[in-house]
CSV table of C-alpha atoms in Angstrom, one decimal:
chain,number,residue,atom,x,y,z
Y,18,UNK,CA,-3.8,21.1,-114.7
Y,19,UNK,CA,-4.5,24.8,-114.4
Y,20,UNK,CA,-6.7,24.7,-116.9
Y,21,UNK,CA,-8.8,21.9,-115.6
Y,22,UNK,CA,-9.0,23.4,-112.3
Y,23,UNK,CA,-9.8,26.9,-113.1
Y,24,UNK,CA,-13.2,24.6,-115.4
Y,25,UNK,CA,-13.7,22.7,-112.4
Y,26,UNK,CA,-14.0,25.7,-110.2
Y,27,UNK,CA,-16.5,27.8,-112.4
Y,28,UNK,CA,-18.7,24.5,-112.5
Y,29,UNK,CA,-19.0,25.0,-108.7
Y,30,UNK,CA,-19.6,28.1,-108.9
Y,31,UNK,CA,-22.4,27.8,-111.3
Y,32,UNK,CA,-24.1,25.0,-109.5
Y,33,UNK,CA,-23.5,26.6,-106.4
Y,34,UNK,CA,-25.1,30.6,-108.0
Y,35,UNK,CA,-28.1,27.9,-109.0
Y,36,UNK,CA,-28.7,26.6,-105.7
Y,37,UNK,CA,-28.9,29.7,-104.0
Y,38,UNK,CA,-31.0,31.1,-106.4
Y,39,UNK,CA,-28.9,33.7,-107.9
Y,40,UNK,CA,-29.0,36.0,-105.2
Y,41,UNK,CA,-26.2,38.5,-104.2
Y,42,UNK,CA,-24.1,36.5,-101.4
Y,43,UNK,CA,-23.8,38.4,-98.2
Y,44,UNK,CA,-20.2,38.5,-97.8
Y,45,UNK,CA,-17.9,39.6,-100.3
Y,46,UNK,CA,-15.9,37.5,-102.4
Y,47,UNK,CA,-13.2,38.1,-99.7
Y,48,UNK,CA,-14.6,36.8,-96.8
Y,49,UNK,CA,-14.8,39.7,-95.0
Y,50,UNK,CA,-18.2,41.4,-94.0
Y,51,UNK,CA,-19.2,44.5,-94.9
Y,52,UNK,CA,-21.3,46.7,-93.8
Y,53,UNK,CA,-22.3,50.3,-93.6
Y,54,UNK,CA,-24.9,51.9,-91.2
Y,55,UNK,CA,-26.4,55.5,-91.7
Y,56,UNK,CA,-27.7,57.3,-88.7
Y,57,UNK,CA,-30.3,59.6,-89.5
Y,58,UNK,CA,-29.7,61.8,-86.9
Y,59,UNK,CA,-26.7,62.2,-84.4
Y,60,UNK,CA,-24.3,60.2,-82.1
Y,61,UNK,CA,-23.9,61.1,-78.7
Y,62,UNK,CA,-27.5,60.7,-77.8
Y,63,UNK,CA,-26.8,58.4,-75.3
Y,64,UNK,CA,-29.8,56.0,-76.7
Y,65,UNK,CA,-31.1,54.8,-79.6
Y,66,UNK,CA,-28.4,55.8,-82.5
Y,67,UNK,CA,-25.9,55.0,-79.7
Y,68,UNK,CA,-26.5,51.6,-79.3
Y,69,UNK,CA,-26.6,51.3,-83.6
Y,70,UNK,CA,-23.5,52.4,-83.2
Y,71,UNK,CA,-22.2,50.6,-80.4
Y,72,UNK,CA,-23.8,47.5,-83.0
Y,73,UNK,CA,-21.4,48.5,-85.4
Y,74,UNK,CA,-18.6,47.8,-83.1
Y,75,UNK,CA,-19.9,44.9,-82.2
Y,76,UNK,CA,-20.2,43.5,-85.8
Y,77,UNK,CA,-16.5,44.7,-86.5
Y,78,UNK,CA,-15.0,42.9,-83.2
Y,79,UNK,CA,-16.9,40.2,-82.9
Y,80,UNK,CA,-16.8,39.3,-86.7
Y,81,UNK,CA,-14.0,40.6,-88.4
Y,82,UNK,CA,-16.1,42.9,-90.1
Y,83,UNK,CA,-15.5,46.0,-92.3
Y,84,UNK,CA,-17.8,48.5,-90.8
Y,85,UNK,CA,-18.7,52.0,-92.0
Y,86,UNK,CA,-20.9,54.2,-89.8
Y,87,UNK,CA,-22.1,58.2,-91.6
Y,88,UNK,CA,-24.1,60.6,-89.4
Y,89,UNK,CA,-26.2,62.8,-91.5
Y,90,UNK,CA,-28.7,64.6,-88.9
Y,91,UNK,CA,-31.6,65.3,-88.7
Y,92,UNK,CA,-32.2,67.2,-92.3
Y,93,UNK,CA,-34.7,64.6,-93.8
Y,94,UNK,CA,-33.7,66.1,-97.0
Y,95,UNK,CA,-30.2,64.5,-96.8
Y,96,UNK,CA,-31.8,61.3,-96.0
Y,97,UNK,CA,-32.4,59.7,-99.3
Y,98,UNK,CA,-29.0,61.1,-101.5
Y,99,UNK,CA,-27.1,59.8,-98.2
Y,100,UNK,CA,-28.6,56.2,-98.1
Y,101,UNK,CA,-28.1,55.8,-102.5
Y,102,UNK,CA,-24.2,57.2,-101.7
Y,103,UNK,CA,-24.2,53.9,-99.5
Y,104,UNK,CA,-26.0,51.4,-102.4
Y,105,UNK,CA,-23.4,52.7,-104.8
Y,106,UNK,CA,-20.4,52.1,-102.2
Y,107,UNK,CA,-20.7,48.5,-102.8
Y,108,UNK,CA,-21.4,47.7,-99.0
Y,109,UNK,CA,-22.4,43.9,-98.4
Y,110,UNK,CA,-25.0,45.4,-96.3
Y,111,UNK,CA,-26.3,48.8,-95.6
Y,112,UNK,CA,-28.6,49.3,-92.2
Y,113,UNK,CA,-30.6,52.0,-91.6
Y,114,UNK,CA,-33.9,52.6,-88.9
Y,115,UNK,CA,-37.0,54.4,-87.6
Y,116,UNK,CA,-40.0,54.5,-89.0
Y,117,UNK,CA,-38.8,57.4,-91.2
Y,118,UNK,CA,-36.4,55.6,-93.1
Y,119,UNK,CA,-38.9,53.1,-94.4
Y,120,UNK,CA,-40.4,54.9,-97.3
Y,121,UNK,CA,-36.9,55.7,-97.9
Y,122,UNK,CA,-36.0,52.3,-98.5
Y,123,UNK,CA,-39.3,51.8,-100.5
Y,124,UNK,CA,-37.9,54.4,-102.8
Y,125,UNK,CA,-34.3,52.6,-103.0
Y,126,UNK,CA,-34.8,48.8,-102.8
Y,127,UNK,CA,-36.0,48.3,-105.9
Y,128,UNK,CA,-34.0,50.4,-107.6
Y,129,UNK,CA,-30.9,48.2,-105.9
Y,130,UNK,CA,-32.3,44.6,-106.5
Y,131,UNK,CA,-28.7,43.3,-105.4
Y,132,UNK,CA,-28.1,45.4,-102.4
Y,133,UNK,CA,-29.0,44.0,-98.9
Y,134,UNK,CA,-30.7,45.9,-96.5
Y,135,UNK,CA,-31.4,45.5,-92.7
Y,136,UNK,CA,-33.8,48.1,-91.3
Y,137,UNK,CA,-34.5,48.8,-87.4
Y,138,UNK,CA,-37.1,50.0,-85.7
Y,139,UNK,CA,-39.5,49.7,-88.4
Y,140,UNK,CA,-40.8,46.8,-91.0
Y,141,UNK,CA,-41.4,47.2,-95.0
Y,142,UNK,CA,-44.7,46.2,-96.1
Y,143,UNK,CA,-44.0,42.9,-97.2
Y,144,UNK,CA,-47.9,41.9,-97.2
Y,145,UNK,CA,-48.2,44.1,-100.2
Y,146,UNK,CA,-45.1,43.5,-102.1
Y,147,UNK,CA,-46.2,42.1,-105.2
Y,148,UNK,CA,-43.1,42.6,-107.5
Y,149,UNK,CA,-40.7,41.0,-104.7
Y,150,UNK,CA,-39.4,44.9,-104.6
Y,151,UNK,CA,-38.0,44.1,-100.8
Y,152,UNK,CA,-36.7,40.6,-101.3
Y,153,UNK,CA,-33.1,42.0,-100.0
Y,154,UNK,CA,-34.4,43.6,-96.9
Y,155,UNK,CA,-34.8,42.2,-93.5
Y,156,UNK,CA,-36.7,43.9,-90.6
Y,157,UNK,CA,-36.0,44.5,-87.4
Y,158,UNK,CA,-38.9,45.4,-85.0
Y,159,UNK,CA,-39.0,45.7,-81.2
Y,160,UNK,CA,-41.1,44.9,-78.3
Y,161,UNK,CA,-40.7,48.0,-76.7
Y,162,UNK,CA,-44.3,47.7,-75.1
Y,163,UNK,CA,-42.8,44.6,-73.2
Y,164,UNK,CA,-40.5,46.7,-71.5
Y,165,UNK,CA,-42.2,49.4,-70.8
Y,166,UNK,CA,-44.9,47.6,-69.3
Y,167,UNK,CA,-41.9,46.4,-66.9
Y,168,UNK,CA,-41.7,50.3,-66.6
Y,169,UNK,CA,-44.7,51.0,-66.0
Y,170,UNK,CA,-44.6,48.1,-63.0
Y,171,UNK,CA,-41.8,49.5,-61.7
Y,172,UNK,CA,-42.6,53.5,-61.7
Y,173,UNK,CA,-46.2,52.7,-60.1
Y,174,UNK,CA,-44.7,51.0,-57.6
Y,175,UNK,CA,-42.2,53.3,-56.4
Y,176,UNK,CA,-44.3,56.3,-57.0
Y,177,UNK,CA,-45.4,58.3,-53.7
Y,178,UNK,CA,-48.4,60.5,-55.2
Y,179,UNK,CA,-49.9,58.0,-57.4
Y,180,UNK,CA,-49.9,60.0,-60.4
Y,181,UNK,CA,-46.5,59.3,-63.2
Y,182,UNK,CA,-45.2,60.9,-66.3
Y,183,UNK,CA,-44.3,59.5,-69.9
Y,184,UNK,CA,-42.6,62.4,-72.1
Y,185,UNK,CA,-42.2,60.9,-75.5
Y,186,UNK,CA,-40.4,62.7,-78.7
Y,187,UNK,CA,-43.3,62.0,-81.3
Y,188,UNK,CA,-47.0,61.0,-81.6
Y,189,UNK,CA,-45.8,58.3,-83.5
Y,190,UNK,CA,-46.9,54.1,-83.2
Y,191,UNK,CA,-43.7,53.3,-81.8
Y,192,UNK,CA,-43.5,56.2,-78.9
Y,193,UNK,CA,-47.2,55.1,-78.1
Y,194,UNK,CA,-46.4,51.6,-78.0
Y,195,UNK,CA,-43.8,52.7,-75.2
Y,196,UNK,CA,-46.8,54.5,-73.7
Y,197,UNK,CA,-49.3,52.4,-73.5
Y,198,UNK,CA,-47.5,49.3,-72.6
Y,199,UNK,CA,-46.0,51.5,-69.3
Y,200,UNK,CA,-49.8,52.3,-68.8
Y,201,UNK,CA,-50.8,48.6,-68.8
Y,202,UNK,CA,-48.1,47.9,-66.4
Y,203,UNK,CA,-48.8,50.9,-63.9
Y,204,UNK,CA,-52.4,49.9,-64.3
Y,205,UNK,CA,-51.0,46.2,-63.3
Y,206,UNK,CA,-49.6,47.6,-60.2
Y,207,UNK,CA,-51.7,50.1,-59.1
Y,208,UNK,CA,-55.0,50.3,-61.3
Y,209,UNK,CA,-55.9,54.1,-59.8
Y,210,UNK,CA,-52.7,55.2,-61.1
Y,211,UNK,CA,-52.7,58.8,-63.3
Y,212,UNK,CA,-50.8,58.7,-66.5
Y,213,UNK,CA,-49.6,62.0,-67.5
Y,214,UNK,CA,-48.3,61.9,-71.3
Y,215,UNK,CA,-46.4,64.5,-73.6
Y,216,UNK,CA,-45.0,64.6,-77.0
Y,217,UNK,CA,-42.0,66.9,-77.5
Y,218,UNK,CA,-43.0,66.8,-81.5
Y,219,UNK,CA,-39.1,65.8,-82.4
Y,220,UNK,CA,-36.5,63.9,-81.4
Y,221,UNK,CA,-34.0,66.9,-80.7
Y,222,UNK,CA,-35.0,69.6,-78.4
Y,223,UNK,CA,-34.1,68.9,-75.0
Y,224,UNK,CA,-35.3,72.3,-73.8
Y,225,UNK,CA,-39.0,71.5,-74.5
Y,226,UNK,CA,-38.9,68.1,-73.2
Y,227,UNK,CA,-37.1,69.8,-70.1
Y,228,UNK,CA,-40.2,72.0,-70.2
Y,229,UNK,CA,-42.8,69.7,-70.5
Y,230,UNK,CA,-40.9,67.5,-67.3
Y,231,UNK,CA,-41.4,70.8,-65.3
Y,232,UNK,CA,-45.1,70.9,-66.1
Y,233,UNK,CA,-45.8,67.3,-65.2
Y,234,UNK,CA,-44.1,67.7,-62.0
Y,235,UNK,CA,-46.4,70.3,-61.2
Y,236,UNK,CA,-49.8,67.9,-61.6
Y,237,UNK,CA,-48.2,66.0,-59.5
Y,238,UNK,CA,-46.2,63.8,-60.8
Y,239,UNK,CA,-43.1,62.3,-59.1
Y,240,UNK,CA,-41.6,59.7,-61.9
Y,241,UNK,CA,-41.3,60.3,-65.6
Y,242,UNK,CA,-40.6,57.9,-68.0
Y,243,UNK,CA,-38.5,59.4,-70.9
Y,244,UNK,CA,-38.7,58.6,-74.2
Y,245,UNK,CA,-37.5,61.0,-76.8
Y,246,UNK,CA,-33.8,60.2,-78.0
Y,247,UNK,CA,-31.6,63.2,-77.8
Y,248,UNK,CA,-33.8,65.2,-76.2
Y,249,UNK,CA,-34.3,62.7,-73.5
Y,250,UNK,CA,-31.5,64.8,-71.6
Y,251,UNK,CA,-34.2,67.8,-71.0
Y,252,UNK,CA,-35.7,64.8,-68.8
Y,253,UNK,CA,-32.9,64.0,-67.0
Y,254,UNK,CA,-31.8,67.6,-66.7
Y,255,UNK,CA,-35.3,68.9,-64.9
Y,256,UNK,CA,-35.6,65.5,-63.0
Y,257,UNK,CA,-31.7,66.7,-61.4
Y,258,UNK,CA,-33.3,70.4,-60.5
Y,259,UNK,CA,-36.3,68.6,-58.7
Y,260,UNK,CA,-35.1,66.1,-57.3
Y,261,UNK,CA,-37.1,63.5,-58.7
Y,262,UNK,CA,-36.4,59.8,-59.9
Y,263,UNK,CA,-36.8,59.0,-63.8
Y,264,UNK,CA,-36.8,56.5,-66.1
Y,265,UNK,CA,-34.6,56.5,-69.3
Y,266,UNK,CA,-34.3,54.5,-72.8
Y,267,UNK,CA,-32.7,52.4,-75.3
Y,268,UNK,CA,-29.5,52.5,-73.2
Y,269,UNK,CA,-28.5,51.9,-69.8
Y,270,UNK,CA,-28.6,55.7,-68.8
Y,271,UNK,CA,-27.3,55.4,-65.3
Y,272,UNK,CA,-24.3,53.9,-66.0
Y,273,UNK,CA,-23.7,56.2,-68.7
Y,274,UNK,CA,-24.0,59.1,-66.5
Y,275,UNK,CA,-22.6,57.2,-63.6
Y,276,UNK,CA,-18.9,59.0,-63.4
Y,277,UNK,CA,-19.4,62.0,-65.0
Y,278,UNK,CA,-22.7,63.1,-63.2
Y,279,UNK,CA,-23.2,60.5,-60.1
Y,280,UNK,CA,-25.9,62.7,-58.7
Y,281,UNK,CA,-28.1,62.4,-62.2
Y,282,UNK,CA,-27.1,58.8,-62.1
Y,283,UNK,CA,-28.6,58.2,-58.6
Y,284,UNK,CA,-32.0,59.2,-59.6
Y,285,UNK,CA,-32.4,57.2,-62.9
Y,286,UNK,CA,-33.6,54.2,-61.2
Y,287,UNK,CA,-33.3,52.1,-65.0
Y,288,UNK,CA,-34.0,52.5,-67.9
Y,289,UNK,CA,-36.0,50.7,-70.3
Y,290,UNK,CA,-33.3,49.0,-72.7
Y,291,UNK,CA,-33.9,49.1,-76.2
Y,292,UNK,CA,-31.0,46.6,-77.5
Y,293,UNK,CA,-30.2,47.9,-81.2
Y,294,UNK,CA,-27.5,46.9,-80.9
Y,295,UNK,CA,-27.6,43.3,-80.1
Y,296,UNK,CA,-30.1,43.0,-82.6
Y,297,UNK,CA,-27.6,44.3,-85.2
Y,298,UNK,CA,-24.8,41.7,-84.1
Y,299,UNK,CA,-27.7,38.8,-84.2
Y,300,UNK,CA,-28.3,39.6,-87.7
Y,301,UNK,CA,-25.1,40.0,-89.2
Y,302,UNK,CA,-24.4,36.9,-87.3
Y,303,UNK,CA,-27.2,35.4,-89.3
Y,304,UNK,CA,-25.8,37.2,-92.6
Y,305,UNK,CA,-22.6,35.2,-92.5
Y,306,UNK,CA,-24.1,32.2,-91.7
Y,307,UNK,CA,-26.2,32.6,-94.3
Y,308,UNK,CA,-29.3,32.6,-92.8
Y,309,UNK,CA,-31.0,35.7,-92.2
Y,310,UNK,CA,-34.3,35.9,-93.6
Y,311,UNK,CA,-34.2,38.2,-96.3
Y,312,UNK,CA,-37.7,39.8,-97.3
Y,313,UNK,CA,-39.1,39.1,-94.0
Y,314,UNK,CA,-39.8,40.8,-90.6
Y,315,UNK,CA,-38.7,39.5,-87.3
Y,316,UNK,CA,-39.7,40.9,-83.8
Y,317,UNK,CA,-37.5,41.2,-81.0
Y,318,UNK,CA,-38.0,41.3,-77.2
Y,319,UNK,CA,-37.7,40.1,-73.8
Y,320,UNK,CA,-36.8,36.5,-74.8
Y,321,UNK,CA,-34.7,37.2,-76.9
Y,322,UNK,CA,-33.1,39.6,-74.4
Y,323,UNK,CA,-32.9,43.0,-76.6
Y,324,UNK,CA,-35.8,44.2,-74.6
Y,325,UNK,CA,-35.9,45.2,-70.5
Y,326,UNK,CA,-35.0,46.6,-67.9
Y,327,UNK,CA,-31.7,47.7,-66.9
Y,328,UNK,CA,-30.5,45.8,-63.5
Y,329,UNK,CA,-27.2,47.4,-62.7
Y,330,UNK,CA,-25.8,48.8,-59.0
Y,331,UNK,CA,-27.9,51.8,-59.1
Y,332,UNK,CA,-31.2,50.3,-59.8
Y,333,UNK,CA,-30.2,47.2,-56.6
Y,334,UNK,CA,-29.6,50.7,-54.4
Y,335,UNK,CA,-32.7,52.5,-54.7
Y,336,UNK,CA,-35.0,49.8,-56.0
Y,337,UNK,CA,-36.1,48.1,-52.5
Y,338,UNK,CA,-36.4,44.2,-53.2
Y,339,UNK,CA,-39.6,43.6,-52.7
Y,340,UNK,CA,-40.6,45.9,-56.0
Y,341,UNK,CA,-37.3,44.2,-57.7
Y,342,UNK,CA,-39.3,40.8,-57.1
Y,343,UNK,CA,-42.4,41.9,-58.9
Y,344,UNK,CA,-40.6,43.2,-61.2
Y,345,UNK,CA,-38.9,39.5,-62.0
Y,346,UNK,CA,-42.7,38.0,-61.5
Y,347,UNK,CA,-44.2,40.1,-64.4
Y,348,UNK,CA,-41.3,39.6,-66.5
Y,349,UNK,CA,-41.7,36.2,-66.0
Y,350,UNK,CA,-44.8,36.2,-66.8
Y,351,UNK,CA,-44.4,37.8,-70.2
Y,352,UNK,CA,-41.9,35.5,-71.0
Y,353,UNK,CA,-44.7,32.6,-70.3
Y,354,UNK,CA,-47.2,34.2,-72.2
Y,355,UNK,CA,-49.3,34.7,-68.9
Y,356,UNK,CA,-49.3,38.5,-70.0
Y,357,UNK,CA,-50.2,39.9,-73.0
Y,358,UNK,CA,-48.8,43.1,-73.3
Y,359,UNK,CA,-51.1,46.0,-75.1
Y,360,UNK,CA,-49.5,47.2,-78.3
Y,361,UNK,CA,-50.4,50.6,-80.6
Y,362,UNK,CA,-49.7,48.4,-83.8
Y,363,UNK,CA,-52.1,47.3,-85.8
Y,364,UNK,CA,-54.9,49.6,-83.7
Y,365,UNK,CA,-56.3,53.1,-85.0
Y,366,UNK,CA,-55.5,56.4,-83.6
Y,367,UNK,CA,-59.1,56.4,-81.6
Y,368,UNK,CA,-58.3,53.4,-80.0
Y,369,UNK,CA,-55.5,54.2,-78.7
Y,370,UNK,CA,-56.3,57.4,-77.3
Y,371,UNK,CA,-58.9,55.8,-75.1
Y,372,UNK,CA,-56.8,53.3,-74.0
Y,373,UNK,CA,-54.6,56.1,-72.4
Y,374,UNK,CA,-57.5,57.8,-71.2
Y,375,UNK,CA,-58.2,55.0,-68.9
Y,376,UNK,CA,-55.1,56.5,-66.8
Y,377,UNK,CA,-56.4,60.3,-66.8
């Protein structure tokens, strides 16, 4: 009887492994999820490689997942031996992001044909993929220029000198997507409004992006719009000294500073959220189910509610309701489609320079 069962089950096996075309199965043959993240830079950002993380924890309590999370900095060099230390680990799924990691995983995928991959933050280039070489990796890419445009809307607005800062890390498409979708929206708002860009050049020192705050506030500028991960603190940190009210990223910033430094707090009036890791629950949800779309690219925004603004008790206190209300109507109406929101990808370097010299 044994026997005929132990036949009966590799039958079913066999037909099943023929259905679903060979491929590696997403969970492992005991049930259980697993799945490893590498952060290519550090925790404690209070942004975008928290909220991976805080994805991770979501994946291991909401699905009874094994979870594995490795900080390696930001030595690019330790990338790449980091992320095949992961393929060889066995991991159902490995998940990495930024735009950085993608030629990374251009290197690795095909050298892992069974190993699953989600990326964030960034897409392979599938259009070009001949040999099926990312077949095992799904993209995650964000509408950050949706919410910043809701940024944009709401630093014109509150702005008393008509003249608002963006400091972002890099010169990079997704930093200028940020940028020029918080131009459109300031532009929506208040079309003589002055937009007053910088680039730290990394993603790490908060002392120049503290520096470069100090120098926007003297052109004039009374709001700043931070975008630069870790160093996305120097922002905060000169917006404190000043005075002034700023805008942060990826995470709800207020709230995060909200007991230990209620006077910071105060003056982040939101902060455009950047939901990794929703995103990351979403598609391990659509790992187990069996549904996530392998080799393909999905972007992710206001509808599906991993892009915004934060609405907490802070931003009801010193947002008056009037600007609160066209803040709702523009969302709105990029959730209709009435808006379409400007976006640095798929345009060249010239034309998105003059798009942001329209708000010199």
């Amino acid at each position: 009887m044994k026997k005929k069962f132990s036949i009966l089950l590799l039958m079913f096996s066999c037909m099943f492994m023929i259905f679903a075309g060979g491929e590696k199965e997403a969970v492992a043959d005991d049930g259980v999820l697993d799945v490893a993240l590498l952060i290519n830079g550090n925790l404690g950002d209070k942004s975008f490689h928290d909220s991976a993380n805080n994805g991770m924890k979501l994946i291991e309590s909401e699905l009874d997942a094994k979870t594995k999370v490795i900080e390696v900095g930001y030595d690019q060099s330790k990338w790449e031996p980091a992320l095949r230390d992961l393929c060889d680990e066995g991991h159902d799924i490995v998940i990495c992001g930024t735009w950085q990691m993608q030629e990374i995983v251009t290197n690795i995928a095909p050298e892992y044909p069974e190993q699953k991959f989600i990326v964030y933050d960034t897409s392979m280039d599938y259009a070009n993929d001949s040999e099926g070489a990312y077949d095992g990796v799904y993209s995650i890419e964000y509408k950050q220029n949706d919410g910043s445009f809701l940024a944009g809307v709401l630093a014109a607005s509150m702005s008393e000198t008509g003249s608002i800062g963006f400091v972002g890390g890099m010169d990079n498409t997704v930093i200028l997507d940020f940028l020029v979708g918080y131009i459109q929206g300031a532009q929506s708002v208040n079309p003589d409004i002055k937009v007053i860009p910088s680039f730290v050049g990394n993603f790490s020192d908060a002392a120049k992006a503290k520096e470069l705050t100090f120098a926007q506030y003297q052109m004039g500028v009374d709001i700043v719009f931070a975008c630069a991960s870790n160093a996305t603190d120097g922002v905060l940190q000169a917006s404190k000294e000043r005075g002034n009210l700023c805008i942060g990223v990826d995470s709800d910033m207020a709230m995060l500073y909200k007991d230990s430094d209620p006077e910071l707090a105060n003056l982040i009036i939101s902060s455009v959220l950047k939901r990794v890791d929703k995103s990351l629950l979403i598609s391990a949800e659509e790992a187990v189910a069996g549904t996530l779309a392998y080799g393909s690219a999905v972007g992710l925004g206001i509808n599906e509610d991993c892009v915004g603004l934060a609405d907490n008790e802070i931003y009801q206190a010193q947002v008056p309701s009037n600007v609160r209300e066209l803040v709702n109507a523009y969302t709105d109406q990029i959730k209709n489609g009435e808006i379409e929101v400007v976006t640095a990808f798929g345009k060249s370097k010239a034309e998105i320079d003059e798009f942001i010299e329209t708000a010199r």
